[in-house]
Tab-separated table of C-alpha atoms in Angstrom:
chain	number	residue	atom	x	y	z
X	941	UNK	CA	-137.700	-16.886	-51.574
X	942	UNK	CA	-134.710	-19.284	-51.316
X	943	UNK	CA	-132.095	-17.827	-51.980
X	944	UNK	CA	-133.539	-14.623	-49.901
X	945	UNK	CA	-133.678	-16.980	-46.916
X	946	UNK	CA	-130.313	-18.657	-47.131
X	947	UNK	CA	-129.174	-14.693	-47.551
X	948	UNK	CA	-130.834	-14.480	-44.343
X	949	UNK	CA	-129.514	-17.118	-42.571
X	950	UNK	CA	-126.124	-16.832	-43.938
X	951	UNK	CA	-125.910	-13.118	-42.554
X	952	UNK	CA	-127.402	-13.733	-38.494
X	953	UNK	CA	-124.761	-16.470	-38.276
X	954	UNK	CA	-122.813	-14.048	-39.817
X	955	UNK	CA	-124.211	-11.332	-37.360
X	956	UNK	CA	-123.730	-13.935	-34.847
X	957	UNK	CA	-119.750	-14.863	-34.821
X	958	UNK	CA	-119.093	-11.033	-34.800
X	959	UNK	CA	-121.744	-11.008	-31.658
X	960	UNK	CA	-119.990	-14.195	-29.876
X	961	UNK	CA	-116.303	-12.289	-31.401
X	962	UNK	CA	-117.065	-9.128	-29.701
X	963	UNK	CA	-118.303	-10.342	-26.317
X	964	UNK	CA	-114.841	-13.141	-26.363
X	965	UNK	CA	-113.146	-9.820	-26.452
X	966	UNK	CA	-114.487	-7.773	-24.042
X	967	UNK	CA	-114.258	-11.508	-21.969
X	968	UNK	CA	-111.237	-11.584	-23.248
X	969	UNK	CA	-110.462	-7.877	-22.212
X	970	UNK	CA	-111.563	-8.368	-18.940
X	971	UNK	CA	-110.074	-11.169	-17.944
X	972	UNK	CA	-106.314	-9.645	-19.073
X	973	UNK	CA	-107.662	-6.596	-16.795
X	974	UNK	CA	-108.043	-8.803	-14.100
X	975	UNK	CA	-104.487	-10.223	-15.456
X	976	UNK	CA	-103.447	-6.828	-15.008
X	977	UNK	CA	-104.561	-5.990	-11.815
X	978	UNK	CA	-102.666	-8.955	-10.200
X	979	UNK	CA	-99.519	-8.012	-12.532
X	980	UNK	CA	-99.612	-4.710	-11.262
X	981	UNK	CA	-100.013	-5.576	-7.459
X	982	UNK	CA	-96.981	-7.858	-8.208
X	983	UNK	CA	-94.861	-5.535	-9.511
X	984	UNK	CA	-96.246	-2.895	-6.848
X	985	UNK	CA	-95.311	-4.943	-4.050
X	986	UNK	CA	-92.143	-5.374	-5.052
X	987	UNK	CA	-91.001	-1.839	-3.768
X	988	UNK	CA	-90.077	-1.593	-0.345
X	989	UNK	CA	-92.644	0.580	1.260
X	990	UNK	CA	-95.095	1.466	-1.241
X	991	UNK	CA	-98.693	-0.286	-0.415
X	992	UNK	CA	-101.796	0.645	-2.307
X	993	UNK	CA	-105.021	0.720	-1.021
X	994	UNK	CA	-107.089	-0.078	-4.227
X	995	UNK	CA	-105.916	-1.029	-7.632
X	996	UNK	CA	-108.637	-1.115	-10.644
X	997	UNK	CA	-107.685	-1.476	-14.167
X	998	UNK	CA	-110.374	-0.330	-16.439
X	999	UNK	CA	-112.691	-3.566	-18.663
X	1000	UNK	CA	-110.815	-2.302	-21.888
X	1001	UNK	CA	-106.840	-2.511	-19.727
X	1002	UNK	CA	-106.470	1.346	-21.382
X	1003	UNK	CA	-106.170	3.099	-17.436
X	1004	UNK	CA	-105.177	1.772	-14.213
X	1005	UNK	CA	-106.362	4.071	-11.164
X	1006	UNK	CA	-104.842	3.540	-7.919
X	1007	UNK	CA	-106.071	4.989	-4.487
X	1008	UNK	CA	-104.490	5.992	-0.629
X	1009	UNK	CA	-100.872	5.272	-2.261
X	1010	UNK	CA	-98.460	5.656	0.547
X	1011	UNK	CA	-94.945	5.138	0.279
X	1012	UNK	CA	-93.869	5.498	4.227
X	1013	UNK	CA	-90.142	4.680	5.182
X	1014	UNK	CA	-89.753	5.101	9.008
X	1015	UNK	CA	-88.255	8.189	10.263
X	1016	UNK	CA	-87.276	9.245	6.642
X	1017	UNK	CA	-90.153	9.496	4.215
X	1018	UNK	CA	-93.458	9.721	3.677
X	1019	UNK	CA	-95.859	10.356	0.683
X	1020	UNK	CA	-98.988	10.220	0.245
X	1021	UNK	CA	-101.606	10.154	-2.511
X	1022	UNK	CA	-105.019	9.739	-2.439
X	1023	UNK	CA	-105.881	9.067	-6.446
X	1024	UNK	CA	-103.993	8.566	-9.671
X	1025	UNK	CA	-104.995	7.722	-12.301
X	1026	UNK	CA	-102.746	6.054	-15.461
X	1027	UNK	CA	-104.100	6.308	-19.058
X	1028	UNK	CA	-102.968	5.008	-21.742
X	1029	UNK	CA	-100.654	2.701	-20.445
X	1030	UNK	CA	-98.338	0.542	-23.167
X	1031	UNK	CA	-98.324	-2.753	-21.369
X	1032	UNK	CA	-95.802	-4.574	-23.697
X	1033	UNK	CA	-92.794	-2.414	-23.130
X	1034	UNK	CA	-93.743	-1.848	-19.365
X	1035	UNK	CA	-93.892	-6.109	-19.436
X	1036	UNK	CA	-91.196	-7.187	-21.759
X	1037	UNK	CA	-89.161	-3.927	-22.252
X	1038	UNK	CA	-88.608	-1.894	-19.321
X	1039	UNK	CA	-90.460	0.822	-20.483
X	1040	UNK	CA	-93.015	2.914	-18.564
X	1041	UNK	CA	-95.472	4.576	-20.616
X	1042	UNK	CA	-98.564	6.739	-20.904
X	1043	UNK	CA	-100.404	8.950	-23.255
X	1044	UNK	CA	-101.286	10.616	-19.124
X	1045	UNK	CA	-101.393	10.769	-15.837
X	1046	UNK	CA	-103.433	13.269	-13.354
X	1047	UNK	CA	-102.864	12.738	-9.394
X	1048	UNK	CA	-104.921	14.721	-6.835
X	1049	UNK	CA	-104.573	15.447	-2.919
X	1050	UNK	CA	-101.439	14.174	-2.001
X	1051	UNK	CA	-98.191	15.326	-0.212
X	1052	UNK	CA	-94.702	14.996	0.688
X	1053	UNK	CA	-92.794	14.493	3.867
X	1054	UNK	CA	-89.544	14.063	4.223
X	1055	UNK	CA	-87.614	13.837	7.925
X	1056	UNK	CA	-83.689	13.850	6.795
X	1057	UNK	CA	-81.057	13.059	3.840
X	1058	UNK	CA	-82.636	9.752	1.816
X	1059	UNK	CA	-79.737	7.303	1.099
X	1060	UNK	CA	-80.170	4.906	-1.420
X	1061	UNK	CA	-80.515	1.648	-1.059
X	1062	UNK	CA	-81.013	-0.855	-3.763
X	1063	UNK	CA	-84.581	-2.268	-3.348
X	1064	UNK	CA	-85.916	-5.685	-5.452
X	1065	UNK	CA	-87.573	-3.254	-7.836
X	1066	UNK	CA	-85.366	-0.277	-8.491
X	1067	UNK	CA	-87.158	2.445	-11.161
X	1068	UNK	CA	-84.240	3.891	-12.126
X	1069	UNK	CA	-83.661	0.431	-14.206
X	1070	UNK	CA	-86.631	2.256	-16.408
X	1071	UNK	CA	-87.239	4.389	-18.929
X	1072	UNK	CA	-90.761	7.015	-17.444
X	1073	UNK	CA	-92.684	8.146	-20.218
X	1074	UNK	CA	-95.839	9.955	-20.198
X	1075	UNK	CA	-97.728	12.301	-22.467
X	1076	UNK	CA	-99.483	14.454	-19.719
X	1077	UNK	CA	-98.733	14.577	-16.204
X	1078	UNK	CA	-101.015	16.709	-14.071
X	1079	UNK	CA	-101.071	16.828	-10.141
X	1080	UNK	CA	-102.985	18.577	-8.575
X	1081	UNK	CA	-102.965	19.824	-4.606
X	1082	UNK	CA	-100.051	18.328	-3.373
X	1083	UNK	CA	-98.203	19.432	-0.177
X	1084	UNK	CA	-94.954	19.605	1.196
X	1085	UNK	CA	-92.896	18.644	4.345
X	1086	UNK	CA	-89.348	18.415	4.118
X	1087	UNK	CA	-87.476	17.974	7.451
X	1088	UNK	CA	-84.127	17.457	7.408
X	1089	UNK	CA	-81.376	17.629	9.896
X	1090	UNK	CA	-80.057	20.957	8.634
X	1091	UNK	CA	-83.009	22.346	6.933
X	1092	UNK	CA	-86.828	22.504	6.817
X	1093	UNK	CA	-88.865	23.132	3.826
X	1094	UNK	CA	-92.578	23.411	3.201
X	1095	UNK	CA	-94.531	24.227	0.132
X	1096	UNK	CA	-98.825	23.861	0.199
X	1097	UNK	CA	-101.111	23.495	-2.658
X	1098	UNK	CA	-98.684	22.364	-5.485
X	1099	UNK	CA	-99.319	22.143	-8.949
X	1100	UNK	CA	-97.480	20.433	-11.889
X	1101	UNK	CA	-98.149	19.996	-15.390
X	1102	UNK	CA	-96.365	18.160	-17.864
X	1103	UNK	CA	-96.381	17.415	-21.520
X	1104	UNK	CA	-93.721	15.066	-23.049
X	1105	UNK	CA	-92.095	13.888	-19.879
X	1106	UNK	CA	-89.077	11.459	-19.780
X	1107	UNK	CA	-86.844	10.300	-17.582
X	1108	UNK	CA	-83.915	7.929	-17.621
X	1109	UNK	CA	-81.015	7.035	-16.091
X	1110	UNK	CA	-78.673	9.826	-17.452
X	1111	UNK	CA	-81.602	12.222	-19.063
X	1112	UNK	CA	-84.755	14.183	-18.214
X	1113	UNK	CA	-86.343	15.702	-20.745
X	1114	UNK	CA	-90.260	17.559	-21.373
X	1115	UNK	CA	-92.144	20.140	-22.469
X	1116	UNK	CA	-94.669	22.721	-22.101
X	1117	UNK	CA	-94.276	22.768	-17.461
X	1118	UNK	CA	-96.650	24.910	-15.789
X	1119	UNK	CA	-96.113	24.544	-11.953
X	1120	UNK	CA	-97.462	26.392	-9.023
X	1121	UNK	CA	-96.883	26.728	-5.280
X	1122	UNK	CA	-97.961	28.288	-2.012
X	1123	UNK	CA	-97.172	29.733	0.989
X	1124	UNK	CA	-93.753	28.159	1.144
X	1125	UNK	CA	-91.018	28.443	4.137
X	1126	UNK	CA	-87.394	27.149	4.484
X	1127	UNK	CA	-85.200	27.798	7.392
X	1128	UNK	CA	-82.158	26.367	7.379
X	1129	UNK	CA	-80.631	25.843	10.631
X	1130	UNK	CA	-77.732	26.866	10.794
X	1131	UNK	CA	-78.660	29.805	9.557
X	1132	UNK	CA	-79.288	33.099	10.999
X	1133	UNK	CA	-82.289	33.919	8.163
X	1134	UNK	CA	-85.637	32.436	7.008
X	1135	UNK	CA	-86.858	32.295	4.084
X	1136	UNK	CA	-90.004	32.747	2.529
X	1137	UNK	CA	-92.460	33.276	-0.426
X	1138	UNK	CA	-95.964	33.469	-0.747
X	1139	UNK	CA	-96.313	31.664	-4.150
X	1140	UNK	CA	-94.303	30.733	-7.362
X	1141	UNK	CA	-95.904	30.303	-10.759
X	1142	UNK	CA	-94.149	29.091	-13.665
X	1143	UNK	CA	-94.045	27.700	-17.327
X	1144	UNK	CA	-92.194	27.044	-19.776
X	1145	UNK	CA	-90.505	31.007	-20.974
X	1146	UNK	CA	-91.330	32.889	-17.134
X	1147	UNK	CA	-91.062	31.964	-13.550
X	1148	UNK	CA	-92.626	34.575	-11.181
X	1149	UNK	CA	-91.652	34.479	-7.394
X	1150	UNK	CA	-94.287	36.714	-5.021
X	1151	UNK	CA	-93.564	38.164	-1.770
X	1152	UNK	CA	-89.550	36.327	-1.318
X	1153	UNK	CA	-89.141	37.610	2.504
X	1154	UNK	CA	-85.437	37.032	4.164
X	1155	UNK	CA	-86.080	37.742	7.652
X	1156	UNK	CA	-83.467	37.391	10.160
X	1157	UNK	CA	-84.152	34.125	13.200
X	1158	UNK	CA	-83.547	36.897	16.530
X	1159	UNK	CA	-84.407	40.389	17.324
X	1160	UNK	CA	-82.341	42.956	17.630
X	1161	UNK	CA	-81.414	42.603	21.117
X	1162	UNK	CA	-81.112	38.916	20.858
X	1163	UNK	CA	-78.604	39.411	17.515
X	1164	UNK	CA	-76.473	41.513	19.255
X	1165	UNK	CA	-76.028	39.119	22.547
X	1166	UNK	CA	-75.773	36.240	20.357
X	1167	UNK	CA	-72.455	37.530	17.840
X	1168	UNK	CA	-69.531	37.806	19.654
X	1169	UNK	CA	-68.180	39.821	16.315
X	1170	UNK	CA	-69.662	42.415	14.197
X	1171	UNK	CA	-72.429	40.364	12.014
X	1172	UNK	CA	-74.870	42.993	9.406
X	1173	UNK	CA	-78.628	41.962	10.144
X	1174	UNK	CA	-80.406	41.922	7.111
X	1175	UNK	CA	-83.768	41.986	5.667
X	1176	UNK	CA	-84.531	41.201	2.018
X	1177	UNK	CA	-88.090	41.606	1.120
X	1178	UNK	CA	-89.188	42.015	-2.818
X	1179	UNK	CA	-92.420	41.623	-4.148
X	1180	UNK	CA	-91.720	40.884	-7.284
X	1181	UNK	CA	-88.779	38.502	-9.087
X	1182	UNK	CA	-89.555	37.318	-12.694
X	1183	UNK	CA	-87.228	34.871	-14.789
X	1184	UNK	CA	-87.288	34.847	-18.191
X	1185	UNK	CA	-86.536	31.565	-20.134
X	1186	UNK	CA	-84.678	29.349	-18.189
X	1187	UNK	CA	-83.432	26.154	-19.753
X	1188	UNK	CA	-84.902	23.369	-17.562
X	1189	UNK	CA	-83.414	20.039	-19.667
X	1190	UNK	CA	-79.987	21.561	-19.306
X	1191	UNK	CA	-80.529	23.060	-15.855
X	1192	UNK	CA	-82.408	19.496	-14.428
X	1193	UNK	CA	-79.559	17.694	-16.241
X	1194	UNK	CA	-77.232	19.685	-14.206
X	1195	UNK	CA	-75.398	21.189	-17.189
X	1196	UNK	CA	-75.925	25.327	-17.179
X	1197	UNK	CA	-77.786	27.120	-15.327
X	1198	UNK	CA	-79.121	29.258	-18.541
X	1199	UNK	CA	-81.562	32.587	-17.596
X	1200	UNK	CA	-82.627	35.208	-20.045
X	1201	UNK	CA	-83.413	37.646	-17.817
X	1202	UNK	CA	-83.826	38.274	-14.600
X	1203	UNK	CA	-85.892	41.280	-12.893
X	1204	UNK	CA	-85.563	42.703	-9.198
X	1205	UNK	CA	-88.558	45.531	-8.794
X	1206	UNK	CA	-89.329	47.365	-5.736
X	1207	UNK	CA	-87.265	45.179	-3.532
X	1208	UNK	CA	-86.058	46.748	-0.014
X	1209	UNK	CA	-82.794	45.531	1.904
X	1210	UNK	CA	-82.036	46.872	5.848
X	1211	UNK	CA	-78.743	46.487	6.680
X	1212	UNK	CA	-77.737	47.102	10.373
X	1213	UNK	CA	-74.805	47.321	11.584
X	1214	UNK	CA	-72.816	47.999	14.829
X	1215	UNK	CA	-69.606	50.258	14.780
X	1216	UNK	CA	-68.523	48.920	18.442
X	1217	UNK	CA	-68.320	45.885	17.858
X	1218	UNK	CA	-64.634	44.077	15.268
X	1219	UNK	CA	-64.992	41.769	12.900
X	1220	UNK	CA	-64.079	38.928	12.957
X	1221	UNK	CA	-60.487	38.172	12.796
X	1222	UNK	CA	-60.639	34.616	11.404
X	1223	UNK	CA	-63.173	35.349	9.167
X	1224	UNK	CA	-62.806	35.542	5.773
X	1225	UNK	CA	-65.208	37.265	3.161
X	1226	UNK	CA	-64.729	36.730	-0.195
X	1227	UNK	CA	-65.688	39.341	-3.265
X	1228	UNK	CA	-68.752	38.473	-5.510
X	1229	UNK	CA	-66.497	37.341	-8.362
X	1230	UNK	CA	-65.022	34.399	-5.801
X	1231	UNK	CA	-68.594	33.457	-4.490
X	1232	UNK	CA	-69.394	33.353	-8.454
X	1233	UNK	CA	-66.482	30.495	-9.494
X	1234	UNK	CA	-67.271	28.052	-6.385
X	1235	UNK	CA	-70.562	27.291	-8.069
X	1236	UNK	CA	-70.127	23.621	-9.496
X	1237	UNK	CA	-73.018	24.101	-11.977
X	1238	UNK	CA	-71.930	26.210	-15.034
X	1239	UNK	CA	-74.109	29.610	-14.858
X	1240	UNK	CA	-75.128	32.025	-18.005
X	1241	UNK	CA	-77.509	34.559	-16.898
X	1242	UNK	CA	-77.858	37.375	-20.144
X	1243	UNK	CA	-78.831	39.863	-17.734
X	1244	UNK	CA	-80.141	40.754	-14.457
X	1245	UNK	CA	-82.472	44.463	-14.152
X	1246	UNK	CA	-82.921	46.308	-10.786
X	1247	UNK	CA	-86.317	48.723	-11.113
X	1248	UNK	CA	-86.684	50.961	-8.378
X	1249	UNK	CA	-85.010	48.633	-5.216
X	1250	UNK	CA	-84.307	50.432	-2.564
X	1251	UNK	CA	-81.568	49.765	0.054
X	1252	UNK	CA	-81.068	51.389	3.661
X	1253	UNK	CA	-77.942	50.789	6.146
X	1254	UNK	CA	-78.721	51.886	9.955
X	1255	UNK	CA	-74.888	52.288	11.530
X	1256	UNK	CA	-74.494	52.580	15.167
X	1257	UNK	CA	-71.835	54.821	15.708
X	1258	UNK	CA	-68.491	54.123	18.066
X	1259	UNK	CA	-68.593	58.159	19.575
X	1260	UNK	CA	-72.835	58.800	19.824
X	1261	UNK	CA	-73.849	55.328	20.182
X	1262	UNK	CA	-76.768	56.126	18.041
X	1263	UNK	CA	-77.959	55.119	14.794
X	1264	UNK	CA	-77.163	56.702	11.764
X	1265	UNK	CA	-79.256	56.247	8.460
X	1266	UNK	CA	-77.936	56.734	4.876
X	1267	UNK	CA	-80.132	55.148	2.271
X	1268	UNK	CA	-80.224	54.742	-1.638
X	1269	UNK	CA	-83.681	55.049	-3.144
X	1270	UNK	CA	-84.623	54.545	-6.691
X	1271	UNK	CA	-81.923	51.788	-7.926
X	1272	UNK	CA	-82.427	50.931	-11.586
X	1273	UNK	CA	-79.254	48.738	-12.733
X	1274	UNK	CA	-78.335	46.427	-15.218
X	1275	UNK	CA	-75.998	43.707	-14.618
X	1276	UNK	CA	-75.233	42.253	-17.856
X	1277	UNK	CA	-73.407	38.445	-18.878
X	1278	UNK	CA	-73.198	37.226	-15.395
X	1279	UNK	CA	-70.816	33.504	-15.819
X	1280	UNK	CA	-68.869	31.619	-13.138
X	1281	UNK	CA	-65.747	31.142	-15.781
X	1282	UNK	CA	-62.396	32.224	-15.314
X	1283	UNK	CA	-60.972	35.560	-16.888
X	1284	UNK	CA	-64.461	36.934	-17.723
X	1285	UNK	CA	-65.480	40.350	-17.389
X	1286	UNK	CA	-69.292	41.449	-15.928
X	1287	UNK	CA	-70.079	45.110	-16.169
X	1288	UNK	CA	-72.811	46.399	-14.271
X	1289	UNK	CA	-74.555	49.741	-15.105
X	1290	UNK	CA	-75.749	51.883	-11.788
X	1291	UNK	CA	-78.244	54.721	-11.070
X	1292	UNK	CA	-79.798	56.051	-7.563
X	1293	UNK	CA	-80.703	58.474	-5.330
X	1294	UNK	CA	-78.535	58.981	-2.613
X	1295	UNK	CA	-81.102	60.196	0.649
X	1296	UNK	CA	-83.412	61.089	-2.383
X	1297	UNK	CA	-81.440	64.062	-3.171
X	1298	UNK	CA	-79.338	63.499	-5.614
X	1299	UNK	CA	-78.114	60.991	-8.281
X	1300	UNK	CA	-75.295	58.650	-7.995
X	1301	UNK	CA	-73.840	57.021	-11.554
X	1302	UNK	CA	-71.829	53.495	-11.278
X	1303	UNK	CA	-70.535	51.813	-13.934
X	1304	UNK	CA	-68.475	48.825	-12.288
X	1305	UNK	CA	-66.297	46.230	-14.080
X	1306	UNK	CA	-66.052	42.844	-12.412
X	1307	UNK	CA	-63.065	40.488	-13.228
X	1308	UNK	CA	-63.470	36.729	-12.825
X	1309	UNK	CA	-59.976	36.237	-11.863
X	1310	UNK	CA	-59.100	33.938	-9.331
X	1311	UNK	CA	-56.961	35.253	-6.181
X	1312	UNK	CA	-56.416	38.719	-6.676
X	1313	UNK	CA	-60.555	39.315	-8.442
X	1314	UNK	CA	-59.710	43.006	-9.549
X	1315	UNK	CA	-62.562	45.290	-10.240
X	1316	UNK	CA	-63.138	49.058	-11.631
X	1317	UNK	CA	-65.748	51.402	-10.603
X	1318	UNK	CA	-66.238	55.019	-12.782
X	1319	UNK	CA	-68.528	57.126	-10.087
X	1320	UNK	CA	-69.878	60.449	-10.595
X	1321	UNK	CA	-72.308	62.175	-8.387
X	1322	UNK	CA	-74.792	65.779	-8.980
X	1323	UNK	CA	-74.092	68.416	-6.774
X	1324	UNK	CA	-75.410	67.905	-3.403
X	1325	UNK	CA	-75.166	69.776	-0.406
X	1326	UNK	CA	-72.269	67.823	2.879
X	1327	UNK	CA	-74.215	68.077	5.371
X	1328	UNK	CA	-76.984	65.266	4.041
X	1329	UNK	CA	-73.675	63.125	5.464
X	1330	UNK	CA	-74.360	63.872	9.095
X	1331	UNK	CA	-76.136	60.983	9.749
X	1332	UNK	CA	-73.031	58.259	8.858
X	1333	UNK	CA	-69.958	60.192	7.291
X	1334	UNK	CA	-68.509	60.273	10.582
X	1335	UNK	CA	-64.709	61.070	9.912
X	1336	UNK	CA	-62.936	59.339	12.516
X	1337	UNK	CA	-66.227	59.773	14.612
X	1338	UNK	CA	-65.739	63.472	15.790
X	1339	UNK	CA	-66.558	65.763	13.023
X	1340	UNK	CA	-69.154	66.585	12.245
X	1341	UNK	CA	-70.268	69.055	8.928
X	1342	UNK	CA	-71.911	72.226	9.186
X	1343	UNK	CA	-71.510	72.936	5.875
X	1344	UNK	CA	-70.620	72.834	2.326
X	1345	UNK	CA	-71.810	73.298	-1.490
X	1346	UNK	CA	-70.432	70.065	-3.262
X	1347	UNK	CA	-70.472	71.240	-7.122
X	1348	UNK	CA	-68.479	68.108	-8.833
X	1349	UNK	CA	-67.766	64.196	-7.881
X	1350	UNK	CA	-66.461	62.034	-10.101
X	1351	UNK	CA	-63.935	58.633	-9.516
X	1352	UNK	CA	-62.610	56.180	-9.844
X	1353	UNK	CA	-61.541	52.638	-8.477
X	1354	UNK	CA	-59.057	50.206	-9.475
X	1355	UNK	CA	-59.060	47.367	-6.578
X	1356	UNK	CA	-58.204	43.574	-6.071
X	1357	UNK	CA	-58.722	41.331	-2.976
X	1358	UNK	CA	-55.583	43.238	-1.708
X	1359	UNK	CA	-55.841	46.653	-2.111
X	1360	UNK	CA	-57.606	49.346	-3.276
X	1361	UNK	CA	-56.410	52.856	-5.094
X	1362	UNK	CA	-57.824	55.554	-7.606
X	1363	UNK	CA	-57.967	59.447	-7.783
X	1364	UNK	CA	-60.847	61.862	-6.932
X	1365	UNK	CA	-62.038	64.942	-8.404
X	1366	UNK	CA	-63.850	66.808	-5.997
X	1367	UNK	CA	-65.171	70.462	-6.715
X	1368	UNK	CA	-66.596	72.558	-3.450
X	1369	UNK	CA	-66.890	75.177	-1.853
X	1370	UNK	CA	-67.527	76.958	1.716
X	1371	UNK	CA	-66.653	73.858	3.852
X	1372	UNK	CA	-66.604	73.830	7.609
X	1373	UNK	CA	-66.878	71.116	9.940
X	1374	UNK	CA	-67.108	71.227	14.049
X	1375	UNK	CA	-66.813	68.742	17.008
X	1376	UNK	CA	-69.626	66.492	17.694
X	1377	UNK	CA	-71.280	68.030	20.197
X	1378	UNK	CA	-72.187	65.021	22.798
X	1379	UNK	CA	-69.398	65.573	26.139
X	1380	UNK	CA	-66.825	63.154	24.276
X	1381	UNK	CA	-63.177	63.265	24.083
X	1382	UNK	CA	-61.657	62.946	21.539
X	1383	UNK	CA	-58.011	62.709	20.060
X	1384	UNK	CA	-57.867	66.228	18.477
X	1385	UNK	CA	-56.835	67.650	21.288
X	1386	UNK	CA	-60.721	69.042	21.231
X	1387	UNK	CA	-59.210	71.425	18.950
X	1388	UNK	CA	-62.188	74.782	18.655
X	1389	UNK	CA	-64.336	74.639	15.628
X	1390	UNK	CA	-62.890	78.112	14.431
X	1391	UNK	CA	-58.885	76.302	14.299
X	1392	UNK	CA	-59.753	73.205	12.597
X	1393	UNK	CA	-61.553	75.038	9.549
X	1394	UNK	CA	-58.357	77.273	10.139
X	1395	UNK	CA	-55.936	74.952	10.361
X	1396	UNK	CA	-56.531	71.963	8.936
X	1397	UNK	CA	-59.600	71.683	6.345
X	1398	UNK	CA	-59.287	73.470	3.143
X	1399	UNK	CA	-62.337	74.795	2.872
X	1400	UNK	CA	-62.451	75.472	-1.247
X	1401	UNK	CA	-61.534	73.608	-3.808
X	1402	UNK	CA	-62.429	74.758	-6.713
X	1403	UNK	CA	-61.474	75.065	-10.053
X	1404	UNK	CA	-58.695	77.633	-10.770
X	1405	UNK	CA	-57.938	78.193	-7.708
X	1406	UNK	CA	-54.034	78.040	-6.972
X	1407	UNK	CA	-54.988	75.863	-4.027
X	1408	UNK	CA	-57.225	73.446	-6.400
X	1409	UNK	CA	-56.097	69.825	-6.507
X	1410	UNK	CA	-57.307	66.612	-7.051
X	1411	UNK	CA	-57.271	63.478	-4.347
X	1412	UNK	CA	-55.725	60.519	-3.764
X	1413	UNK	CA	-57.364	57.013	-2.592
X	1414	UNK	CA	-55.978	53.634	-1.346
X	1415	UNK	CA	-56.923	51.048	1.203
X	1416	UNK	CA	-55.578	48.005	1.962
X	1417	UNK	CA	-58.451	45.207	2.542
X	1418	UNK	CA	-58.396	43.970	5.836
X	1419	UNK	CA	-59.746	40.385	4.457
X	1420	UNK	CA	-62.457	39.988	7.591
X	1421	UNK	CA	-64.648	43.053	5.916
X	1422	UNK	CA	-66.845	42.972	2.262
X	1423	UNK	CA	-66.426	44.249	-0.381
X	1424	UNK	CA	-68.436	46.718	0.022
X	1425	UNK	CA	-66.540	47.703	3.111
X	1426	UNK	CA	-63.478	48.425	0.885
X	1427	UNK	CA	-65.301	50.692	-1.768
X	1428	UNK	CA	-66.322	53.048	1.059
X	1429	UNK	CA	-63.329	53.299	3.107
X	1430	UNK	CA	-61.528	53.716	-0.444
X	1431	UNK	CA	-63.888	56.261	-1.316
X	1432	UNK	CA	-63.975	58.383	2.122
X	1433	UNK	CA	-59.660	58.304	2.024
X	1434	UNK	CA	-60.446	60.318	-1.153
X	1435	UNK	CA	-62.769	62.597	-0.082
X	1436	UNK	CA	-59.969	63.000	3.426
X	1437	UNK	CA	-56.691	63.815	0.965
X	1438	UNK	CA	-58.996	66.564	-0.560
X	1439	UNK	CA	-60.755	67.874	2.710
X	1440	UNK	CA	-58.613	66.777	5.443
X	1441	UNK	CA	-54.869	67.178	4.170
X	1442	UNK	CA	-53.397	68.377	7.523
X	1443	UNK	CA	-55.018	65.966	9.438
X	1444	UNK	CA	-55.110	63.097	7.502
X	1445	UNK	CA	-52.662	62.365	4.761
X	1446	UNK	CA	-51.666	58.602	4.568
X	1447	UNK	CA	-47.813	58.277	3.570
X	1448	UNK	CA	-49.721	55.589	0.844
X	1449	UNK	CA	-51.779	58.121	-0.581
X	1450	UNK	CA	-48.516	59.830	-2.142
X	1451	UNK	CA	-47.049	56.746	-3.464
């Protein structure tokens, strides 16, 4: 009995020691949490312009809750977060090794407002001196508003989730990113356009942009008054843009834009241009390859797909003052190996319907060769009636096509930044032309239609005919006009060399 009483007394003493030990540890942790509160407040107060209404370290010192955080620089920047929870903090690394490590960070109800371009000023505390890492970062319901001197940007209800985020001076890395943003609007003050998106959704593999819109800031009338020289007025609407497999590590570390595929589906492009205005003589319109080479970061996009897109071109005629419409619908294309390195070839294969009636096939090679920027276009078009082009063809703005059937159209254009030339096969029959009947005076001496068709036009061009010919194309590129202008006028010169050899036959076509 004595031994039993002694054992119970010993056990009770041992349990008391454990209880006091646990209580002591809890008290120590509680006191440590108070100390950490003070230390953290001291750290945060060293960050200029930062205020926090409430800081609470949990009694076990593993998490910190911050409320109503505000980082505000007058007339420059304002960041607010209603709730921010820092979970499983590694205090020793924070206090001794300049490493900020968490297992999880969650935040909610915040906003970011920037008023003009920031300049970095070295403060007492600089986050760039620290290595920052967190296993899980989650932010919900954040709004962004940027109002810089030349740029306005807004986005609402943003959410972000990232795993294994590590930020150091020279590198950013992370896993399993998820981001959503809504009602994005961007307005560059010096631009004639404004951009908007309904939403963005991205994860580690795919990015989706919904309802992309590029709209002019000015009405048609305002546009005509604002710009002295010819400037196409453009509208772009894309319901869905899909971007597959972006390498975010390379992108954020400014190493390379590496993307597997970009898909543009059901996109609509509308261009309105006024032929009554002259192009700006002082302007220079770079080719697409030239623009690629100006990108400061290496590009490697495996392919871009166009699916069921449409382009409308409204041209205001010099002669009629009315608008003529040409449109390309059911545009499907694949653009491969988009890179901005020199002496590289980017290939495009495109299929489209012209005016909803005839199929057009193009195979284009773009060479990223500086200065010359050469390209080759091989094209063919299915049979069509010539009169479908009367809405925009305007051969010298004074002739219309009354009839004509094209049985075969094939062409090859070799061009560069200086000129374009090539050959065209144009088989047709029964083509007839007449003057536009609008009372306008023209420079072909107002010849009656029957004389035009008898003396100036090859009404037939069919294989086997003794007068059958293949056309030549030649066009000196005006440097203040776009690549597409050069393509169209080169092709038009080929049409003219076959159909109107006695009216338009530039000496260059024979060289």
